[in-house]
Short mmCIF file of N, CA and C in Angstrom, two decimals:
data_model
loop_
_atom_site.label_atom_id
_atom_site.label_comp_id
_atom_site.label_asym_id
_atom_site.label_seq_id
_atom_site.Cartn_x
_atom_site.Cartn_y
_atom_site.Cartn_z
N UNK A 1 36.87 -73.65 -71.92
CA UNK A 1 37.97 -73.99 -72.80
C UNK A 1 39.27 -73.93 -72.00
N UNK A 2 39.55 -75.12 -71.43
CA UNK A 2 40.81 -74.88 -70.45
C UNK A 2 42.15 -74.93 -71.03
N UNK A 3 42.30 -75.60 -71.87
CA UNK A 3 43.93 -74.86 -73.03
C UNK A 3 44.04 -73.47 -73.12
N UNK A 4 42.56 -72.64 -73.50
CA UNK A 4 42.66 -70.84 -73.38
C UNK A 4 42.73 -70.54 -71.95
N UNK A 5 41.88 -70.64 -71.31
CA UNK A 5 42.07 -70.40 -69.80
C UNK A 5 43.76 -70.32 -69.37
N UNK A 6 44.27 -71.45 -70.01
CA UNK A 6 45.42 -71.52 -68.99
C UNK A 6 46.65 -70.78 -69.93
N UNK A 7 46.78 -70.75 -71.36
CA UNK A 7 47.42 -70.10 -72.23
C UNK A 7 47.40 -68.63 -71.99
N UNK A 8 46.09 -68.09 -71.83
CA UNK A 8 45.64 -66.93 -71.94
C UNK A 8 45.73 -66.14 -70.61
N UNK A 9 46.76 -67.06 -69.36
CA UNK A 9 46.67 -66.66 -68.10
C UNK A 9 48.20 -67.02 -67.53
N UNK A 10 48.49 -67.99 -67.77
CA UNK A 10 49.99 -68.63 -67.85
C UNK A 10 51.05 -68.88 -68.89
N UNK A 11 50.30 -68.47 -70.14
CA UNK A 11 51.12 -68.77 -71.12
C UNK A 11 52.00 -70.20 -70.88
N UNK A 12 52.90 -70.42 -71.21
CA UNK A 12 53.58 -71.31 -72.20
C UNK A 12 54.54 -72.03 -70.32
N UNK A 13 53.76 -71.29 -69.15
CA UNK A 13 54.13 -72.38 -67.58
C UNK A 13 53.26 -73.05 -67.49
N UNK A 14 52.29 -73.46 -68.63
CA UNK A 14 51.16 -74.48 -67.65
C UNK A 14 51.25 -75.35 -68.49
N UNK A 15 50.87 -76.51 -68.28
CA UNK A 15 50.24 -77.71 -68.87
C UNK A 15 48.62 -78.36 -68.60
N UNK A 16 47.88 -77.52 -69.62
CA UNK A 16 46.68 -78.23 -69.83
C UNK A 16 46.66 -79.75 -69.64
N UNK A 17 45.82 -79.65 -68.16
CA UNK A 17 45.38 -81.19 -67.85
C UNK A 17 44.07 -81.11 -67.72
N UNK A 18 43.10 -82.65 -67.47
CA UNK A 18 41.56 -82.20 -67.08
C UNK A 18 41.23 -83.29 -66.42
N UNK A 19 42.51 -83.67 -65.62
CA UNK A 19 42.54 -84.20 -64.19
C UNK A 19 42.94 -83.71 -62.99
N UNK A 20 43.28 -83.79 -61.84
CA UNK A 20 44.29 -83.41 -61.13
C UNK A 20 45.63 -84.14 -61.54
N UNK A 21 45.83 -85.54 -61.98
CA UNK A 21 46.95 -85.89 -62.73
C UNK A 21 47.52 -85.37 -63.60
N UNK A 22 48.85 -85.05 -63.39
CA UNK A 22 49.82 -84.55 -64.59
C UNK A 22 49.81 -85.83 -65.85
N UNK A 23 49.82 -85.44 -67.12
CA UNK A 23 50.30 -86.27 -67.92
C UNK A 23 51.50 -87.75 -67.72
N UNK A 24 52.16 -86.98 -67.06
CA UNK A 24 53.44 -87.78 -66.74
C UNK A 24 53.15 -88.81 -65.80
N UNK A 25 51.94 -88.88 -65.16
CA UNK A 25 51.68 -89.80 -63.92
C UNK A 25 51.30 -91.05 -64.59
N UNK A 26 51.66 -92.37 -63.93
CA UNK A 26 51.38 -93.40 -64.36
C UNK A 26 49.54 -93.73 -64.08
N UNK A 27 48.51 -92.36 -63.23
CA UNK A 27 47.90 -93.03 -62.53
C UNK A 27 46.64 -92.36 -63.84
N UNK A 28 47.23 -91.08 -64.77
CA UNK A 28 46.85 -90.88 -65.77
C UNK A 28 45.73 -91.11 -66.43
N UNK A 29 44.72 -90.71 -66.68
CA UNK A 29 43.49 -92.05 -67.52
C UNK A 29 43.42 -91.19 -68.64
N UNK A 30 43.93 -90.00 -69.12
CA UNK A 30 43.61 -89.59 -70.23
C UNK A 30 42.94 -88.16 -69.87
N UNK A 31 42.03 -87.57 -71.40
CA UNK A 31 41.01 -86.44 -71.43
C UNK A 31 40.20 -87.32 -70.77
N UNK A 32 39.25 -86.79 -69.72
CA UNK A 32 38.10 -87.34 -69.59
C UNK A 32 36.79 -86.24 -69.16
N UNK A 33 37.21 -85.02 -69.32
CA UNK A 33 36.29 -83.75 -70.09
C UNK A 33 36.58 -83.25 -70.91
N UNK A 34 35.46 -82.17 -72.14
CA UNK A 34 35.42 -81.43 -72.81
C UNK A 34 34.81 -80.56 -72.36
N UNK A 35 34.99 -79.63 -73.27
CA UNK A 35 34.20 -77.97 -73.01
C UNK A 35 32.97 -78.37 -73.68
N UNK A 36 31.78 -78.62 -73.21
CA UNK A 36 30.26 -79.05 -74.11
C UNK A 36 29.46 -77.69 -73.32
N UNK A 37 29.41 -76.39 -73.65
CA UNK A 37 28.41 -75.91 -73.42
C UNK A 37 27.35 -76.24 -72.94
N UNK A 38 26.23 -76.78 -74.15
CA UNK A 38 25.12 -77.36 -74.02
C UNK A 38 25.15 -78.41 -73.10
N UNK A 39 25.60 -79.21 -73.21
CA UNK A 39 25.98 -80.55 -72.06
C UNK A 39 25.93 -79.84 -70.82
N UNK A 40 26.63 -78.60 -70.38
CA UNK A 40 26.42 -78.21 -68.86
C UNK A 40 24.68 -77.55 -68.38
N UNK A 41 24.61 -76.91 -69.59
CA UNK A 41 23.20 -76.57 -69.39
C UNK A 41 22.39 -77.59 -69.13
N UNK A 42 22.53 -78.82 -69.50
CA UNK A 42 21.84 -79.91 -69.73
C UNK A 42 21.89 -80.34 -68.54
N UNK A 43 23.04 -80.02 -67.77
CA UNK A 43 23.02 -80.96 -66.20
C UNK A 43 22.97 -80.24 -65.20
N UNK A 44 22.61 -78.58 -65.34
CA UNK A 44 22.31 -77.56 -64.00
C UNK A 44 21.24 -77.90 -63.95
N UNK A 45 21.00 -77.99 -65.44
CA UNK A 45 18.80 -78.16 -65.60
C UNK A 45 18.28 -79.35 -64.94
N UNK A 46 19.15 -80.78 -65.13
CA UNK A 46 18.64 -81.84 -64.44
C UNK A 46 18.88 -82.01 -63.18
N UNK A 47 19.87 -81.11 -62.75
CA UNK A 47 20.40 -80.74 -61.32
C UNK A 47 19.96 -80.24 -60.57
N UNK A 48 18.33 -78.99 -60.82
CA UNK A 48 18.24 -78.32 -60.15
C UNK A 48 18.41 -76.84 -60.23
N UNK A 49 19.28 -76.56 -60.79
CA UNK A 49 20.04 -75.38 -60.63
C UNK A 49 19.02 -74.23 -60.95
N UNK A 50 18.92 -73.17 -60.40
CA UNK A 50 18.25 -72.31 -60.63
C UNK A 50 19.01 -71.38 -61.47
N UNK A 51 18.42 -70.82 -62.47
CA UNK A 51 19.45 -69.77 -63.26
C UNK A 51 18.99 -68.27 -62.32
N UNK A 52 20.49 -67.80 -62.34
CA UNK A 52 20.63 -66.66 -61.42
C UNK A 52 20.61 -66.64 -60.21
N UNK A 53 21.28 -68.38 -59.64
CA UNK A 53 21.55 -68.35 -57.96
C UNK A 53 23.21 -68.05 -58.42
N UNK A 54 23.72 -67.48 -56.93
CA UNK A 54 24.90 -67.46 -56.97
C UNK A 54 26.17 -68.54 -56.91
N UNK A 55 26.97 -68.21 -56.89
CA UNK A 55 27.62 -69.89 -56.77
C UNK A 55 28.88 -68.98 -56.36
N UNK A 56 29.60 -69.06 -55.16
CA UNK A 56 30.96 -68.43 -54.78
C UNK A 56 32.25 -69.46 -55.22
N UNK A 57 33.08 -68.88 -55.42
CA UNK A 57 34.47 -69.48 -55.39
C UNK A 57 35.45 -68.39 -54.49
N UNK A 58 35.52 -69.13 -52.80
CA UNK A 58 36.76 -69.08 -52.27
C UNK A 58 38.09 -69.25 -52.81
N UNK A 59 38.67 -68.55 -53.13
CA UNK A 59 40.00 -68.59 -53.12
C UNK A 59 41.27 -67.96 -52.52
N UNK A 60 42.41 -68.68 -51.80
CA UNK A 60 43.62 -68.49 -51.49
C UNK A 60 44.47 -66.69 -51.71
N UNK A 61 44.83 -67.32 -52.58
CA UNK A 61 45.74 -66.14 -53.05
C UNK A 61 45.34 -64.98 -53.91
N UNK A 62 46.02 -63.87 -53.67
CA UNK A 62 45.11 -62.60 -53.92
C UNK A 62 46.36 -61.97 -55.16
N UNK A 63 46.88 -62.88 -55.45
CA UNK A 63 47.85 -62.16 -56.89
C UNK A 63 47.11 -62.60 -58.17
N UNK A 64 47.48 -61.49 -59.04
CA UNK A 64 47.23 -61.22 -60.06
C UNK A 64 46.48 -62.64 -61.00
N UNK A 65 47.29 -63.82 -60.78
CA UNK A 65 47.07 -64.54 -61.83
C UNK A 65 45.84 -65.65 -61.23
N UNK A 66 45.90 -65.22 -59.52
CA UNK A 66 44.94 -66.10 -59.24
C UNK A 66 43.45 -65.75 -59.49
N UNK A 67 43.49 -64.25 -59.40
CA UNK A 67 42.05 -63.13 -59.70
C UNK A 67 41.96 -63.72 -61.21
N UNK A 68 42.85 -63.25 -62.11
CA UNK A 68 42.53 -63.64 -63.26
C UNK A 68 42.02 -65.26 -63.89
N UNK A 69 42.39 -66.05 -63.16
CA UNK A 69 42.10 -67.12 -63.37
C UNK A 69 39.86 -67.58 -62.64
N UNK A 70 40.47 -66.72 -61.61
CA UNK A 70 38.70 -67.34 -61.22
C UNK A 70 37.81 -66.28 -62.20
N UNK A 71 38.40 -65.29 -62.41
CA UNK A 71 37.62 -64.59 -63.37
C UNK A 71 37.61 -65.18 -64.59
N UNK A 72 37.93 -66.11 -65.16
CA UNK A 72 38.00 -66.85 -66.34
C UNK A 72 37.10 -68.05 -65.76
N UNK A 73 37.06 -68.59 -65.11
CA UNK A 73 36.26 -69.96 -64.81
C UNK A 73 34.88 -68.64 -64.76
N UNK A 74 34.56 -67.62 -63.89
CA UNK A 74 33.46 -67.24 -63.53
C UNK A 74 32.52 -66.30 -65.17
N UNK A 75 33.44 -66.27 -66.01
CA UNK A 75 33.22 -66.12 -67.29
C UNK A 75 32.55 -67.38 -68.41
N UNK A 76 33.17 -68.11 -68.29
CA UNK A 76 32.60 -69.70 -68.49
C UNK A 76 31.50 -69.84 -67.72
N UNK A 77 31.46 -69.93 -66.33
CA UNK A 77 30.31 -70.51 -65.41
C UNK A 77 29.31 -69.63 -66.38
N UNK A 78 29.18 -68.56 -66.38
CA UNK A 78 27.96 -67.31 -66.27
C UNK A 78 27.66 -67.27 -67.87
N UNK A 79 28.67 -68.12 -69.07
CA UNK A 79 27.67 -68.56 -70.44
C UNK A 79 26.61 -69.46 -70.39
N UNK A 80 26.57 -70.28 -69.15
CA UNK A 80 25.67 -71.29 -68.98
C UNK A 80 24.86 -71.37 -68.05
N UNK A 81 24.59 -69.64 -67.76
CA UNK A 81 23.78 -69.21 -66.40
C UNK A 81 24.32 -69.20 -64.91
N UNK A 82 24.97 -69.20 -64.52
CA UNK A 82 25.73 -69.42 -63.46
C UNK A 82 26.51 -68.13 -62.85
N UNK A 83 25.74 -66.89 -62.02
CA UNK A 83 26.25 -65.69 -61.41
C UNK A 83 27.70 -66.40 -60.24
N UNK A 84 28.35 -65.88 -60.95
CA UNK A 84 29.96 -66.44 -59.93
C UNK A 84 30.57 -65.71 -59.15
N UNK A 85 30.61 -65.30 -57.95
CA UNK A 85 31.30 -64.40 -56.99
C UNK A 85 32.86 -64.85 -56.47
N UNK A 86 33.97 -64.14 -56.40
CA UNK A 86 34.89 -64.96 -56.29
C UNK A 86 35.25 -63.90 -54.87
N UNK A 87 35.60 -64.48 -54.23
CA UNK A 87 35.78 -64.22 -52.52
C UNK A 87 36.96 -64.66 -52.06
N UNK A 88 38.27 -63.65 -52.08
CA UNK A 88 39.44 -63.61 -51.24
C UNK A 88 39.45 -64.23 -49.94
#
């Protein structure tokens, strides 16, 4: 749910996008994900994915909002089976 993710971490500095495009860009195409639970399960399973491999996320910066943020994606990942390690 990336409107909570980013509300619930940035409050009222972010702008929910679910592109790398800002709204404002002419290059823009719109929503072109949702949050579908089931739908992800649906495509680790046709993917391969083993439930209970790990999956790391490298990340940058070691302040507060960046921890909190991969800990929110690694909260999401791990409803749909997905053990998430996040690595400074």
């Amino acid at each position: 749910d990336w409107p909570a993710v980013l509300q619930g971490i940035f409050g009222d500095l972010a702008i929910p996008t679910t592109t790398a495009l800002s709204a404002s860009s002419p290059y823009y195409l719109g929503e072109m994900f949702t949050y579908d639970e089931a739908k992800a399960k649906q495509l680790l399973d046709e993917g391969g994915w083993t439930q209970g491999d790990t999956f790391t996320i490298l990340y940058y910066y070691n302040d507060q909002a960046t921890q909190d943020f991969v800990d929110a994606i690694a909260s999401y990942l791990a409803k749909v089976g997905m053990v998430v390690e996040g690595v400074y």
